[in-house]
Amino acid sequence: MASLRIKNYIIHYLDKERAGEATLELSKSLLEIDEFSEKLLLELHKAITDSDSVKNTKFKEESSNVFSNRLNQYFEQEYEEEDFINFSNSINELATTIEKVPFATGGYYVFADYFIDSKRYVTVAVLRKKTGLNIIKVDGKFKLLDSENLSIDKIGMAFRLNFNLYVNEKSEEEKDNYIVLITTQKYGDVSGYFREWVNAGDLIRSSQNTKSLLEIIETIPLPQDEYERDRYDRYTFQKHVYDYSKSRTLINVYDLSSHFYGEENRNFVMDYAREHDLVIDPEFKKQTRIWRKLITVKASIEGVELSVNYDKLNDDEVKVEDDKIVIYSKKLASKIRSQKKNLE
């Protein structure tokens, strides 16, 4: 089980029906750390990590707002409780914005600064007000009475910042994505008003997601049988992955992992990505042009053997006609001439 240490956390309530005014109730002080708060944050953290809708990003470039400014102020003031409360009160800006969004709804907003296995995170999660979620206001602050019925379907949206990635010495451009966003909305779209409020930048492009998964499939340990023997060689595995995804516009990394490594290893591919610092969304629209690099076309006749990446089969690189194959490559021609000359 993951080791958790909570530094600060607080819950506010933003009430809004689909077509009505927004009413904000703030907690007056931070919450005490108890077994319910620990279970809540452990489950929130796990739900965000395992969500199919995770989007990776950073703060907007050369831009700041109340949310990001107050969060930075909190970090700069050595994490004083007053500064954390001030940071959480940035929800006032959201309350003003959300009134202008017809179908936006409210919920309980959990702000937390905590450590998981020595890694530090700041999370802001929206818990929808649904049956079974037992949050009440006591002594001027909202608190969770129990967490028996907490589940991912009650998390409307969430923001999580990886502190270690955020404060390292790299330039903003060189830093790995240190923010993840999730949503349980249909199609996995994070609401624009939420993204603006947390000052989130552009999300990962589908081309980058495709490149990352391509790199993973080319290097990840191969699936094994019950005797711990590889079920495929690399070439065959890549072809099977390509065939699996061929009819799919969206690739769900968890489903792909379950298909090839077993349901009990649903997280295997995503865990491999994290271990090798490959940032990838759990579900994304694949870029077919890039994804075709996964396939190698092989053919041979007596004395001649060709192995060509599928994406190279085109009119400019390797052109296949009725009775001939034309390879446009000065480098390849030079290599063959050089070897031929050495043999003469």
Coordinates of C-alpha atoms in Angstrom, one line a residue, residues 52-308:
D52 CA -8.8 6.6 -18.6
S53 CA -9.2 10.3 -19.2
V54 CA -5.9 11.6 -17.9
K55 CA -4.5 14.5 -19.9
N56 CA -0.9 15.7 -19.3
T57 CA 0.1 19.3 -19.6
K58 CA 1.9 22.3 -17.9
F59 CA 0.7 25.8 -16.9
K60 CA 0.2 28.1 -19.8
E61 CA 3.4 29.5 -21.2
E62 CA 4.2 33.1 -20.1
S63 CA 0.8 33.4 -18.5
S64 CA -0.5 33.4 -14.9
N65 CA -3.8 33.8 -13.1
V66 CA -5.1 33.9 -9.6
F67 CA -4.9 30.1 -9.2
S68 CA -1.3 29.7 -10.4
N69 CA -0.1 32.9 -8.7
R70 CA -1.5 31.9 -5.3
L71 CA -0.2 28.4 -5.6
N72 CA 3.3 29.7 -6.3
Q73 CA 2.9 32.1 -3.4
Y74 CA 2.1 29.2 -1.2
F75 CA 5.2 27.4 -2.3
E76 CA 7.4 30.5 -1.8
Q77 CA 6.1 31.1 1.7
E78 CA 7.3 27.6 2.8
Y79 CA 3.8 26.2 2.8
E80 CA 2.1 28.2 5.5
E81 CA -1.4 27.2 6.3
E82 CA -2.8 30.7 5.7
D83 CA -1.2 30.7 2.2
F84 CA -2.8 27.3 1.4
I85 CA -6.2 28.7 2.5
N86 CA -5.6 31.7 0.3
F87 CA -4.7 29.5 -2.6
S88 CA -7.9 27.4 -2.1
N89 CA -10.0 30.6 -2.1
S90 CA -9.1 31.1 -5.7
I91 CA -12.3 29.1 -6.2
N92 CA -14.0 32.6 -5.9
E93 CA -12.8 33.2 -9.5
L94 CA -14.3 30.0 -10.6
A95 CA -17.6 30.8 -9.0
T96 CA -17.8 34.0 -10.9
T97 CA -17.0 32.2 -14.2
I98 CA -19.2 29.2 -13.8
E99 CA -22.4 31.3 -13.5
K100 CA -21.9 32.2 -17.2
V101 CA -21.6 28.5 -18.3
P102 CA -25.2 27.1 -18.8
F103 CA -24.6 23.4 -18.3
A104 CA -21.9 23.6 -15.7
T105 CA -22.6 22.1 -12.3
G106 CA -21.0 22.4 -8.9
G107 CA -19.7 20.1 -6.2
Y108 CA -17.3 19.7 -3.3
Y109 CA -13.8 21.0 -4.2
V110 CA -11.1 19.2 -2.4
F111 CA -7.7 21.0 -2.2
A112 CA -4.8 18.9 -0.9
D113 CA -1.0 19.1 -0.5
Y114 CA 0.4 15.7 0.3
F115 CA 3.2 13.2 -0.2
I116 CA 2.8 9.7 -1.7
D117 CA 5.9 7.5 -1.3
S118 CA 8.0 10.6 -0.8
K119 CA 6.7 12.3 -4.0
R120 CA 4.8 15.5 -3.4
Y121 CA 1.6 16.5 -5.1
V122 CA -1.0 19.2 -5.0
T123 CA -4.5 18.0 -6.1
V124 CA -7.7 19.9 -6.6
A125 CA -10.6 17.5 -7.2
V126 CA -14.3 18.1 -7.8
L127 CA -16.6 15.6 -6.0
R128 CA -20.1 15.6 -7.4
K129 CA -22.9 15.8 -4.9
K130 CA -24.4 12.4 -5.3
T131 CA -26.1 9.9 -3.0
G132 CA -23.6 8.1 -0.8
L133 CA -21.1 10.9 -0.6
N134 CA -21.2 11.8 3.1
I135 CA -19.8 15.3 3.5
I136 CA -21.2 17.7 6.1
K137 CA -20.2 21.1 7.5
V138 CA -19.0 21.0 11.1
D139 CA -17.7 24.1 13.0
G140 CA -17.5 26.1 9.8
K141 CA -15.7 23.6 7.6
F142 CA -16.7 20.7 5.3
K143 CA -15.5 17.3 6.2
L144 CA -15.9 13.7 5.0
L145 CA -17.7 11.5 7.5
D146 CA -16.7 8.3 5.8
S147 CA -15.3 7.1 2.5
E148 CA -17.1 3.8 2.0
N149 CA -18.9 5.0 -1.1
L150 CA -16.2 7.1 -2.7
S151 CA -15.7 6.0 -6.3
I152 CA -14.4 7.5 -9.6
D153 CA -17.9 8.2 -10.9
K154 CA -18.3 10.9 -8.3
I155 CA -15.1 12.7 -9.4
G156 CA -16.3 15.3 -11.9
M157 CA -12.8 16.8 -12.7
A158 CA -9.4 16.9 -11.1
F159 CA -6.1 18.8 -11.3
R160 CA -2.9 17.3 -10.0
L161 CA 0.5 18.9 -9.9
N162 CA 3.7 16.9 -9.5
F163 CA 5.8 19.1 -7.3
N164 CA 9.2 17.5 -8.0
L165 CA 8.7 17.9 -11.8
Y166 CA 7.4 21.5 -11.4
V167 CA 10.3 22.9 -9.3
N168 CA 13.3 21.2 -10.9
E169 CA 15.9 23.5 -12.5
K170 CA 15.0 22.9 -16.1
S171 CA 13.5 25.7 -18.1
E172 CA 9.7 25.6 -18.5
E173 CA 10.1 24.4 -22.1
E174 CA 12.4 21.6 -21.1
K175 CA 10.4 20.4 -18.1
D176 CA 8.3 17.2 -18.4
N177 CA 4.6 17.7 -18.1
Y178 CA 3.9 18.2 -14.4
I179 CA 0.1 18.6 -14.5
V180 CA -2.5 16.0 -15.1
L181 CA -6.2 16.7 -15.6
I182 CA -9.0 14.2 -15.5
T183 CA -12.7 14.2 -16.1
T184 CA -15.5 11.7 -16.1
Q185 CA -17.4 13.6 -18.7
K186 CA -18.4 11.9 -22.0
Y187 CA -15.6 11.7 -24.5
G188 CA -13.0 12.6 -21.9
D189 CA -13.1 16.4 -22.5
V190 CA -12.0 18.6 -19.7
S191 CA -14.4 21.6 -19.4
G192 CA -12.9 24.8 -20.8
Y193 CA -13.8 26.8 -17.7
F194 CA -11.9 24.3 -15.4
R195 CA -8.9 24.4 -17.6
E196 CA -8.9 28.2 -17.7
W197 CA -9.3 28.3 -13.9
V198 CA -6.3 26.1 -13.2
N199 CA -4.3 27.9 -15.9
A200 CA -3.7 24.7 -17.8
G201 CA -1.8 24.9 -21.1
D202 CA -2.2 22.9 -24.3
L203 CA -2.8 19.2 -23.9
I204 CA -0.7 16.5 -25.5
R205 CA -1.2 16.3 -29.2
S206 CA -2.3 13.0 -30.7
S207 CA 0.9 12.8 -32.7
Q208 CA 3.0 12.9 -29.6
N209 CA 0.8 10.3 -27.9
T210 CA 1.2 8.0 -30.9
K211 CA 5.0 8.5 -31.0
S212 CA 5.2 7.6 -27.3
L213 CA 3.1 4.4 -27.6
L214 CA 5.2 3.5 -30.7
E215 CA 8.4 3.8 -28.6
I216 CA 6.8 1.7 -25.8
I217 CA 5.7 -1.1 -28.1
E218 CA 9.1 -1.3 -29.7
T219 CA 10.9 -1.6 -26.3
I220 CA 8.5 -3.0 -23.7
P221 CA 9.1 -6.6 -22.4
L222 CA 7.2 -9.1 -24.6
P223 CA 4.1 -10.9 -23.3
Q224 CA 4.8 -14.3 -21.9
D225 CA 3.0 -17.6 -21.7
E226 CA 2.4 -19.7 -18.6
Y227 CA 6.0 -21.1 -18.8
E228 CA 7.4 -17.5 -18.8
R229 CA 8.5 -17.8 -22.4
D230 CA 7.9 -15.0 -24.9
R231 CA 4.7 -15.5 -26.8
Y232 CA 6.0 -13.6 -29.8
D233 CA 9.1 -12.2 -31.3
R234 CA 9.3 -8.4 -31.6
Y235 CA 8.2 -8.3 -35.2
T236 CA 5.1 -10.5 -34.6
F237 CA 4.2 -8.6 -31.5
Q238 CA 4.2 -5.3 -33.3
K239 CA 2.1 -6.7 -36.1
H240 CA -0.4 -8.1 -33.6
V241 CA -0.6 -4.7 -31.8
Y242 CA -1.1 -3.0 -35.2
D243 CA -3.9 -5.5 -36.1
Y244 CA -5.6 -5.0 -32.7
S245 CA -5.7 -1.2 -33.2
K246 CA -6.4 -1.2 -36.9
S247 CA -10.2 -0.8 -36.6
R248 CA -10.0 1.6 -33.6
T249 CA -9.9 5.4 -34.0
L250 CA -9.2 5.7 -30.2
I251 CA -6.5 3.7 -28.5
N252 CA -7.1 2.9 -24.8
V253 CA -3.7 2.0 -23.3
Y254 CA -5.3 0.1 -20.4
D255 CA -7.4 -2.0 -22.8
L256 CA -4.4 -2.7 -25.0
S257 CA -2.4 -3.8 -21.9
S258 CA -5.2 -6.1 -20.8
H259 CA -5.5 -7.6 -24.2
F260 CA -1.8 -8.6 -24.5
Y261 CA -0.7 -8.9 -20.9
G262 CA -3.9 -10.1 -19.2
E263 CA -6.5 -8.3 -17.2
E264 CA -4.4 -8.6 -14.0
N265 CA -1.7 -6.6 -15.8
R266 CA -4.0 -3.8 -16.9
N267 CA -1.6 -1.1 -15.7
F268 CA 1.5 -2.8 -17.2
V269 CA 1.9 -0.5 -20.3
M270 CA 1.2 2.7 -18.4
D271 CA 3.6 1.7 -15.6
Y272 CA 6.3 1.0 -18.1
A273 CA 5.7 4.5 -19.6
R274 CA 6.1 6.1 -16.2
E275 CA 9.2 4.2 -15.3
H276 CA 10.8 5.3 -18.6
D277 CA 9.6 8.9 -18.4
L278 CA 7.4 8.6 -21.4
V279 CA 4.4 10.9 -21.0
I280 CA 1.3 9.5 -22.7
D281 CA -2.5 9.9 -22.2
P282 CA -4.3 6.7 -21.3
E283 CA -6.7 7.2 -24.2
F284 CA -6.1 9.1 -27.4
K285 CA -6.8 9.3 -31.1
K286 CA -4.0 7.6 -33.0
Q287 CA -2.2 9.3 -35.9
T288 CA -2.3 6.6 -38.6
R289 CA 0.7 8.0 -40.5
I290 CA 2.9 7.7 -37.5
W291 CA 1.3 4.4 -36.2
R292 CA 2.2 2.7 -39.5
K293 CA 5.8 2.8 -38.5
L294 CA 5.0 -0.1 -36.2
I295 CA 4.7 -2.4 -39.2
T296 CA 7.6 -3.8 -41.3
V297 CA 6.9 -5.4 -44.6
K298 CA 9.2 -8.3 -45.4
A299 CA 9.6 -10.1 -48.8
S300 CA 12.3 -12.2 -50.3
I301 CA 13.2 -14.1 -53.5
E302 CA 16.3 -16.2 -54.1
G303 CA 19.3 -13.9 -53.3
V304 CA 17.2 -10.8 -52.5
E305 CA 15.6 -9.9 -49.2
L306 CA 13.7 -6.7 -48.4
S307 CA 12.6 -5.3 -45.0
V308 CA 10.7 -2.0 -45.3

